[in-house]
Short mmCIF file of C-alpha atoms in Angstrom, two decimals:
data_model
loop_
_atom_site.label_atom_id
_atom_site.label_comp_id
_atom_site.label_asym_id
_atom_site.label_seq_id
_atom_site.Cartn_x
_atom_site.Cartn_y
_atom_site.Cartn_z
CA MET A 1 0.00 0.00 0.00
CA ASP A 2 1.35 3.42 -1.01
CA LEU A 3 -0.23 6.68 -2.20
CA ALA A 4 -0.25 5.62 -5.85
CA TYR A 5 -2.08 2.38 -5.01
CA LEU A 6 -4.44 4.24 -2.67
CA ARG A 7 -5.40 6.74 -5.38
CA ALA A 8 -6.26 3.83 -7.68
CA HIS A 9 -8.11 1.81 -4.99
CA PRO A 10 -9.39 4.27 -2.34
CA HIS A 11 -12.23 1.98 -1.25
CA LEU A 12 -9.69 -0.56 0.03
CA LEU A 13 -8.23 1.65 2.76
CA PRO A 14 -10.51 0.32 5.55
CA THR A 15 -9.53 -3.25 4.61
CA PHE A 16 -5.83 -2.43 4.55
CA LEU A 17 -6.09 -0.77 7.94
CA HIS A 18 -6.99 -4.16 9.37
CA HIS A 19 -4.70 -6.39 7.32
CA GLN A 20 -1.57 -4.40 6.45
CA ARG A 21 1.15 -2.72 8.44
CA ILE A 22 -0.03 0.88 8.50
CA ARG A 23 1.11 2.93 11.47
CA GLU A 24 -1.76 4.99 12.93
CA THR A 25 -0.91 8.02 15.07
CA PRO A 26 -3.70 10.09 16.68
CA VAL A 27 -3.43 13.81 15.83
CA ASP A 28 -5.36 16.95 16.61
CA GLY A 29 -8.11 17.65 14.11
CA GLY A 30 -11.22 19.16 15.66
CA SER A 31 -13.81 18.35 18.28
CA ILE A 32 -16.12 16.02 16.33
CA CYS A 33 -14.16 13.27 14.57
CA HIS A 34 -11.40 10.85 15.42
CA THR A 35 -8.37 12.06 13.44
CA SER A 36 -5.20 10.15 12.62
CA ARG A 37 -2.02 10.20 10.61
CA LEU A 38 -1.60 6.94 8.69
CA THR A 39 1.97 6.16 7.67
CA PHE A 40 2.77 3.47 5.11
CA ASP A 41 5.90 1.31 4.95
CA ASP A 42 7.51 3.68 2.44
CA GLY A 43 7.15 6.62 4.85
CA GLU A 44 4.31 8.38 3.01
CA SER A 45 1.37 9.56 5.13
CA ILE A 46 -2.25 10.59 4.84
CA PHE A 47 -4.64 12.33 7.22
CA THR A 48 -7.91 10.56 8.05
CA LYS A 49 -11.12 11.52 9.81
CA SER A 50 -13.61 8.97 11.09
CA TRP A 51 -16.66 9.05 13.33
CA PRO A 52 -15.86 8.18 16.97
CA GLU A 53 -16.67 4.56 17.78
CA THR A 54 -18.62 5.67 20.84
CA GLY A 55 -20.86 7.87 18.69
CA GLY A 56 -22.41 5.19 16.49
CA ARG A 57 -22.49 5.84 12.74
CA ALA A 58 -21.74 9.14 11.08
CA PRO A 59 -24.83 11.05 9.89
CA ASP A 60 -25.73 10.21 6.30
CA GLY A 61 -23.70 12.33 3.93
CA PHE A 62 -21.44 13.78 6.63
CA PHE A 63 -18.09 12.92 5.05
CA ALA A 64 -19.43 13.30 1.51
CA ALA A 65 -20.36 16.91 2.28
CA GLU A 66 -16.79 17.72 3.29
CA ALA A 67 -15.29 15.86 0.34
CA ASN A 68 -17.66 17.57 -2.10
CA GLY A 69 -16.84 20.93 -0.57
CA LEU A 70 -13.07 20.43 -0.80
CA ARG A 71 -13.29 19.34 -4.43
CA TRP A 72 -15.63 22.23 -5.28
CA LEU A 73 -13.17 24.72 -3.80
CA ALA A 74 -10.18 23.02 -5.43
CA GLU A 75 -11.64 23.04 -8.94
CA THR A 76 -11.32 26.84 -9.05
CA GLY A 77 -7.52 26.66 -8.87
CA THR A 78 -7.50 29.44 -6.28
CA VAL A 79 -7.23 28.58 -2.57
CA ALA A 80 -5.07 25.61 -1.68
CA VAL A 81 -6.83 22.60 -0.14
CA PRO A 82 -5.60 19.11 0.80
CA GLU A 83 -6.23 16.53 -1.90
CA VAL A 84 -9.12 14.18 -1.12
CA LEU A 85 -7.84 10.60 -1.45
CA VAL A 86 -10.56 8.50 0.20
CA ASP A 87 -14.25 9.32 0.57
CA THR A 88 -16.48 6.67 2.15
CA PRO A 89 -19.61 6.95 4.32
CA ASP A 90 -17.47 6.30 7.40
CA LEU A 91 -14.09 7.83 6.63
CA LEU A 92 -12.38 10.71 4.83
CA GLY A 93 -8.71 10.51 3.84
CA MET A 94 -6.67 13.46 2.61
CA ALA A 95 -3.09 14.20 1.65
CA TRP A 96 -0.90 14.82 4.67
CA ILE A 97 0.31 18.43 4.99
CA GLU A 98 3.36 19.16 7.11
CA HIS A 99 2.54 22.00 9.47
CA GLY A 100 4.52 25.22 9.39
CA GLN A 101 4.26 28.73 10.79
CA PRO A 102 2.05 31.57 9.55
CA SER A 103 3.87 34.26 7.58
CA ALA A 104 2.99 37.60 6.03
CA ALA A 105 3.83 36.29 2.55
CA ALA A 106 1.56 33.25 2.94
CA ALA A 107 -1.22 35.47 4.31
CA GLU A 108 -1.04 37.81 1.33
CA GLU A 109 -1.05 34.90 -1.12
CA PHE A 110 -4.07 33.47 0.69
CA GLY A 111 -5.92 36.80 0.61
CA ARG A 112 -5.53 37.03 -3.16
CA ALA A 113 -6.53 33.38 -3.59
CA LEU A 114 -9.62 33.86 -1.41
CA ALA A 115 -10.75 36.75 -3.60
CA GLY A 116 -10.33 34.49 -6.63
CA LEU A 117 -12.37 31.76 -4.98
CA HIS A 118 -15.22 34.13 -4.22
CA ARG A 119 -15.18 35.53 -7.76
CA ALA A 120 -15.57 32.00 -9.14
CA GLY A 121 -19.17 32.25 -7.98
CA ALA A 122 -21.91 29.68 -7.58
CA ALA A 123 -25.04 28.81 -9.55
CA ALA A 124 -27.27 29.65 -6.57
CA PHE A 125 -27.20 30.15 -2.84
CA GLY A 126 -26.71 26.75 -1.24
CA ALA A 127 -25.06 23.80 -2.97
CA PRO A 128 -25.90 20.66 -4.99
CA TRP A 129 -25.32 18.41 -1.94
CA PRO A 130 -26.74 18.29 1.62
CA GLY A 131 -24.39 20.15 3.93
CA PHE A 132 -23.13 20.14 7.49
CA HIS A 133 -21.76 23.00 9.58
CA GLY A 134 -19.83 21.18 12.24
CA SER A 135 -22.16 18.31 13.09
CA ALA A 136 -25.31 20.37 12.45
CA PRO A 137 -27.25 19.75 9.23
CA MET A 138 -26.99 22.72 6.86
CA ASP A 139 -29.83 23.25 4.39
CA ASN A 140 -28.13 23.66 1.02
CA THR A 141 -31.27 23.46 -1.13
CA PRO A 142 -30.44 25.83 -4.03
CA HIS A 143 -32.11 29.22 -3.63
CA PRO A 144 -32.14 32.02 -6.23
CA GLY A 145 -31.90 34.81 -3.66
CA PRO A 146 -31.77 37.61 -2.86
CA TRP A 147 -29.10 36.84 -0.33
CA HIS A 148 -30.84 38.35 2.71
CA GLU A 149 -33.92 36.15 2.20
CA TRP A 150 -31.85 32.99 1.79
CA TYR A 151 -29.56 33.83 4.73
CA GLY A 152 -32.46 34.65 7.00
CA GLU A 153 -34.37 31.48 6.17
CA ARG A 154 -31.62 28.88 5.73
CA ARG A 155 -29.02 30.00 8.24
CA LEU A 156 -30.23 32.38 10.96
CA ALA A 157 -33.76 30.98 11.34
CA ASP A 158 -32.59 27.35 11.10
CA TYR A 159 -29.84 27.79 13.71
CA LEU A 160 -32.17 29.81 15.93
CA ARG A 161 -34.70 26.97 15.82
CA LEU A 162 -32.04 24.41 16.79
CA SER A 163 -30.84 26.68 19.62
CA VAL A 164 -34.36 27.10 20.99
CA ASP A 165 -34.99 23.35 20.79
CA ARG A 166 -31.83 22.82 22.82
CA GLY A 167 -32.96 25.34 25.44
CA ALA A 168 -29.82 27.41 24.88
CA LEU A 169 -31.51 30.82 24.55
CA GLU A 170 -33.90 32.81 26.69
CA PRO A 171 -37.21 33.99 25.16
CA ALA A 172 -35.84 37.55 25.08
CA ASP A 173 -32.84 36.34 23.05
CA THR A 174 -35.15 34.66 20.58
CA ALA A 175 -37.26 37.80 20.23
CA ARG A 176 -34.18 39.91 19.49
CA VAL A 177 -32.93 37.52 16.81
CA GLU A 178 -36.40 37.53 15.25
CA ARG A 179 -36.21 41.34 15.11
CA VAL A 180 -32.92 41.01 13.22
CA LEU A 181 -34.59 38.60 10.80
CA ALA A 182 -37.43 41.04 10.21
CA GLY A 183 -35.00 43.84 9.38
CA LEU A 184 -32.54 42.01 7.13
CA GLY A 185 -33.91 43.58 3.97
CA ARG A 186 -33.02 47.06 5.26
CA VAL A 187 -29.33 46.31 5.79
CA GLY A 188 -28.26 46.19 2.15
CA GLY A 189 -25.10 44.52 0.95
CA ASP A 190 -26.87 41.89 -1.16
CA GLU A 191 -24.59 40.33 -3.79
CA PRO A 192 -24.83 37.39 -6.22
CA PRO A 193 -23.75 34.05 -4.73
CA ALA A 194 -20.01 33.70 -4.19
CA ARG A 195 -18.22 30.38 -3.82
CA ILE A 196 -17.35 30.40 -0.13
CA HIS A 197 -15.63 28.13 2.39
CA GLY A 198 -18.47 28.72 4.84
CA ASP A 199 -16.59 27.98 8.10
CA LEU A 200 -13.50 30.13 7.64
CA TRP A 201 -12.42 30.81 11.20
CA THR A 202 -8.75 30.72 12.10
CA GLY A 203 -8.88 27.07 13.22
CA ASN A 204 -9.64 26.02 9.64
CA LEU A 205 -6.53 27.62 8.18
CA LEU A 206 -3.65 25.15 7.81
CA TRP A 207 -0.29 26.90 7.51
CA GLY A 208 2.03 24.48 5.73
CA ALA A 209 5.77 23.98 6.00
CA ASP A 210 5.91 24.78 2.28
CA GLY A 211 4.92 28.39 3.00
CA ARG A 212 1.31 28.10 1.81
CA CYS A 213 -1.93 28.53 3.71
CA ARG A 214 -4.55 25.87 3.01
CA VAL A 215 -8.20 25.75 4.01
CA VAL A 216 -9.70 22.68 5.68
CA ASP A 217 -13.04 21.56 7.16
CA PRO A 218 -15.25 23.54 4.79
CA ALA A 219 -18.99 24.03 5.00
CA ALA A 220 -18.74 25.10 1.36
CA HIS A 221 -21.70 26.57 -0.51
CA GLY A 222 -22.86 29.50 -2.55
CA GLY A 223 -23.17 32.35 -0.07
CA HIS A 224 -22.03 35.89 0.61
CA ARG A 225 -18.31 36.54 0.43
CA GLU A 226 -18.55 38.80 3.48
CA THR A 227 -19.39 35.71 5.56
CA ASP A 228 -15.90 34.28 5.00
CA LEU A 229 -14.32 37.67 5.72
CA ALA A 230 -16.36 38.11 8.91
CA TYR A 231 -15.53 34.62 10.18
CA LEU A 232 -11.80 35.31 9.75
CA ARG A 233 -12.21 37.95 12.49
CA LEU A 234 -13.74 35.56 15.04
CA TRP A 235 -12.04 34.42 18.26
CA GLY A 236 -8.91 36.49 18.02
CA GLY A 237 -8.79 36.53 14.25
CA ALA A 238 -6.54 34.80 11.76
CA PRO A 239 -2.77 35.36 11.91
CA PHE A 240 -1.71 38.33 9.77
CA LEU A 241 -5.37 39.18 9.25
CA ASP A 242 -4.53 42.71 8.15
CA ARG A 243 -2.31 41.33 5.37
CA ILE A 244 -4.98 38.83 4.30
CA LEU A 245 -7.64 41.53 4.05
CA ALA A 246 -5.35 44.04 2.33
CA ALA A 247 -4.36 41.52 -0.35
CA TYR A 248 -8.01 40.51 -0.73
CA ALA A 249 -9.07 44.13 -1.21
CA GLU A 250 -6.37 44.69 -3.84
CA ALA A 251 -7.67 41.71 -5.82
CA TRP A 252 -11.40 42.38 -5.34
CA PRO A 253 -12.47 45.19 -3.00
CA PRO A 254 -15.41 44.34 -0.73
CA ALA A 255 -18.55 46.44 -1.07
CA ALA A 256 -18.72 49.70 0.82
CA GLY A 257 -19.73 49.30 4.46
CA TRP A 258 -18.79 45.64 4.71
CA THR A 259 -17.08 46.06 8.08
CA ASP A 260 -20.34 47.45 9.51
CA ARG A 261 -22.07 44.24 8.43
CA VAL A 262 -19.56 41.91 10.12
CA PRO A 263 -21.84 41.22 13.15
CA LEU A 264 -24.68 40.22 10.83
CA HIS A 265 -22.56 37.48 9.29
CA GLN A 266 -21.01 36.41 12.59
CA LEU A 267 -24.46 35.94 14.12
CA SER A 268 -24.89 32.72 12.16
CA MET A 269 -21.74 31.30 13.77
CA TYR A 270 -22.81 32.23 17.30
CA LEU A 271 -26.26 30.73 16.73
CA LEU A 272 -24.63 27.58 15.38
CA HIS A 273 -22.64 27.33 18.61
CA THR A 274 -25.69 27.69 20.84
CA ALA A 275 -27.36 25.02 18.69
CA LEU A 276 -24.42 22.63 19.06
CA PHE A 277 -22.97 23.44 22.49
CA GLY A 278 -25.69 25.17 24.46
CA ALA A 279 -26.09 28.26 26.60
CA ALA A 280 -22.35 28.84 27.12
CA PHE A 281 -22.39 30.71 23.81
CA ALA A 282 -25.57 32.69 24.52
CA PRO A 283 -23.61 35.83 25.57
CA GLY A 284 -22.04 35.88 22.11
CA VAL A 285 -25.49 35.70 20.54
CA ARG A 286 -26.70 38.57 22.74
CA ASP A 287 -23.76 40.86 22.01
CA THR A 288 -23.82 40.15 18.29
CA THR A 289 -27.59 40.54 18.08
CA ALA A 290 -27.34 43.94 19.76
CA ALA A 291 -24.84 45.07 17.09
CA CYS A 292 -27.10 43.69 14.35
CA LEU A 293 -30.14 45.55 15.69
CA ARG A 294 -28.26 48.82 15.37
CA LEU A 295 -27.88 47.98 11.65
CA THR A 296 -31.45 46.88 11.03
CA ALA A 297 -33.19 49.61 13.02
#
């Protein structure tokens, strides 16, 4: 078993894991899946993600959504992504990327590439496959727009519903988010669908030893390019964020007032977190909703 054989016979990886000498080393890779580095006898490695054994089976389409998203991003020839080698209902295998350190040069290259990705566009809001954002189902049913209608229905309202069902928000929180939903059409900033990563916070940037920044763990779909830019600012922000955004703006300037709309895009991420993890993230929803209400008033 080596990478050439694996590319030709990807479906055999689970069998070879049981019957061949493949060294498996657990590695960091997120909070949902079991992640490993598999090293073959010739020294070549791949990165794999599988559903934890204690969690039963992966949701239908979970790994396919990520594989489809990575390939959809890669086909533009813009942002760098790990090559998808194995895609089964229970496992995703990708090329191993040696980790490096962030640099200003890599950040600028990434900013230009991200602008190119967004300009590649999408046929509609959503995507041709069912999606996941983390472990939460993401409604990708294609929608013609305008963006604020699609975003309100398919992201904010959906994640709000999941958060309420979980008991993560107080009734007053729900009422404030519903006021944001009612005022979305007054905010402006609508654009045609861009091809976006969809979960582009700093933890999903992989800075390689080769001096390139790659994107991983996408929730890829046709959306608003400002969503990716807003997510890059979350939780301390991406390394060299100013260089990323400057290079992006040189390649394709964002629409006027985009920084004012950052909270509107970040609200979907905070609502996703209350849906997945509960009331610990409710303060983020409250603060972000307050900023959004100043926009929609």
